[in-house]
Amino acid sequence: MDQIDLLQGLNEQQIAAITAPPTATLVIAGPGSGKTAVLTRRVAYLVGQLGVPPYQIMAVTFTNKAAREMQERIQRLLGQQINGLTIGTFHAICARILRREAAHVGISPSFTIYDTEDQLSLVRMALAELGLDEERSAPRRFLSAISNAKNELITPEAYPRGNFNDRQVAQVYERYQALLSAAKALDFDDLLLYCVALFRDHAAIRRDYQARYAHILVDEFQDTNTAQYELVRLLAGAQGNPFCVGDPDQSIYRFRGADYRNLARFRSDYPHAKLILLEQNYRSHQIILDAAMAIIDKNPDRVRKRLYSTRRDGAKIVLKQLSDDDDEAQYVVWTIREAVQQRRYAYRDCAVMFRTNAQSRVLEETFVRAGVPYKLIGGAPFYSRREIKDLLAYLRAIQNPSDDVSLRRIINTPPRGIGKTTLAKLEEWALARNQSLSDALGALRSGQPSPFSGKALGALESLAAMLDVWRNLRDSMPIGVLLGDVLDQTDYLKYINDGTPEGRERLENVQELLRVAEAQGDKPLALYLEEIALLSDVDTQDDSGDHVVLLTLHAAKGLEFPVVFIVGLEEGLLPHAQSLEDEEQLAEERRLMYVGLTRAKDQLYLTWTLRRVGYGGGLGERTLASRFLEDIPPELTVGSPVPKRSASAAFTARSSDDRALPPRPAWRLPTTSQPAAPRPELPPRSANISTSSLYRSGQRVYHDRLGPGVIIASRFVDGDEELDIRFEKHGLKRLFASIAPLRMLDDE
DNA sequence: AAATTTCCTCTTTTT
DNA sequence: GAGGAAATTT
Ligand SMILES: Nc1ncnc2c1ncn2[C@@H]1O[C@H](COP(=O)(O)OP(=O)(O)OP(=O)(O)O)[C@@H](O)[C@H]1O
């Protein structure tokens, strides 16, 4: 096979980056400028032109899928198979290193990787042990505090204890780590943390790895957190030549500790680093780029970048205001179908992006009804289904007898007569014997005196017997056979297939899992479990097949599509309600919008609605167009005018909005199931609700007893308006507008 | 003592 | 529209 000329068709700066001499190098460039392309070609260049052995190269990508694509791309560029490259996400690479070096950091080489759900259940246990379980939302809050600390490399001992809250977190953090360690498990953050500790505390090992990985390349560097940054520095060494590419305007993972200032930090840690800027955009035409620039330029404290494309002309951005989320979904589906019928695009050229996963539901329903093929990325991925997690918990419990979280999950699933009391007793007994639940279970079988009644004892013993058999078979049996045996012995299929349609679906999911497991052949169980644990949402997406792609804005990072829809451009959604308070978070919402816009090659559609159905159903809340829409120069757009937020805030009657829409929009899909009346109209107005639309989310109010607060949400229940209000002193309350003694406060 | 049902809160983004 | 906790039934 012939090698493609690596530098053909590239611009000067791109070539400079690809062929940069081996010193620390930082490529900062806007979207679509070929950052990923450059990084990929540099790897190919190192191997193909400079003769660097592949095993000396580590390339870090943001997802496993990106890693796979990079590997393939490099092989295509070089015209041959290349073995030995280390390409993967930080987490995957760290997991691999830790399996090998476990002993040096005091962990088991067969550690289990805990996901967020497992983490939460550990936090719950920790809280219960410490007697801190009063609040319902506490576990999540503690977990996020703990995770933030870990991302900053702060150990439980080093956690600040300045105030009561800190001291509580520190306590829980400490217990949480102890529970993890007892379960021989690591959470996602630990993968990074232990790797950093490994290299920081063991000079000899560090030198070995530094010598091996002469070339370290990192994509999406703006979304690294402190632990990841530290890892790069430790692995590269002070004299090393890390090659990092990123765009500070595309940093969108602050919530999990990412900090785009790592780009600046890199420059100060490597003062001699070569800085390369790529200026030309090869993805989008100028209209899209002008809009994107207009959005991002409003962010404070940034270096302005010009985005330049040789494609000066292109379709204007289509803005579309819809009456509600149903209409929005129908508009999207109709528009895509039109484009495909007219042969302008294939389904796979189109992507629909949204801020929150919850928004995908309405879209999915509409795609199904219209018979338009689609693939949803993320959301409720296969591996997070209940039935799948149950079975994986069996496998994990077989693999790792210390894994108490998994054992608790399966101990009475399917129900086998082991209830709360028995579980509590078992826990107490195990604790007294200083054993894991599984080990205690095993001890039970050998006739140890125990506190259990005959019935409970029988149930426990039979589970213990099964686990014993499986553990003995583990290494001699392919995963598929093992899983088949678990299904047989536990009668799991009968348990989930209850005759309902949901039951059938669960059954199919399990059968699918069995097929996947059987396809693993003789792969060690531990490895299979690790792969599953580190799967990301985009990873499960295969690009073959012709379907529209539905995905969150976060998942869209790094991707590109000819046609992009961004839906739900409303205040409270984008920017998200949770981000409105904080300047930094608001800036990140803006970057999210920017990332979305710059995914489009040819055509952008931006939609928003006047009313969106909220959580509990009902008629939904009124919504306002996103502030970001106002920042796009009108000459770049066609379609609905963007309503001024200040003006629309003065609306009091909702009916006028609804009448403004054509009674039967041209783009409404004919539906067989619900022909004439497409969706419930608003209830007839009566006197007692004429004042109701005074309240909208964001409005500040004063309650005679509860004091000042802010409206979070409003919906209609039995003709009255029900308000969710967050009071400064009393937290979230749900009140009826008609009876609550409320006054509105002026904004600003 | 276990199983089932009802209640109730919470709902951003994810390796 | 889930998932955990409490209440209720078996
Ligand atoms: N010199 C070039 N000539 C033609 N096409 C190019 C050139 N460089 C990059 N491209 C194309 O531009 C597109 C964007 O490239 P790439 O995804 O590498 O950009 P990026 O900077 O990583 O983008 P983002 O930051 O948005 O992820 C790709 O389709 C790529 O093939």
XYZ file of C-alpha atoms in Angstrom, chain A residues 694-696 698-704 706-711 725-728 741-748:
28
model
C -47.998 37.281 35.631
C -45.536 34.763 37.001
C -42.688 33.451 34.907
C -36.839 34.178 36.885
C -39.339 36.650 38.341
C -38.381 37.810 41.819
C -41.198 37.803 44.378
C -41.818 38.594 48.009
C -43.905 36.353 50.244
C -45.363 37.842 53.412
C -41.298 33.392 53.585
C -39.606 36.550 52.427
C -37.851 37.105 49.118
C -37.513 34.396 46.493
C -37.374 33.684 42.836
C -39.852 31.826 40.619
C -40.333 29.276 44.247
C -36.869 29.208 45.661
C -36.868 31.376 48.755
C -33.638 32.865 49.937
C -49.527 36.184 49.667
C -47.089 37.166 46.952
C -45.859 40.447 45.587
C -43.670 40.837 42.569
C -40.351 42.548 42.967
C -38.754 44.539 40.219
C -35.868 42.930 38.446
C -32.344 44.261 38.445
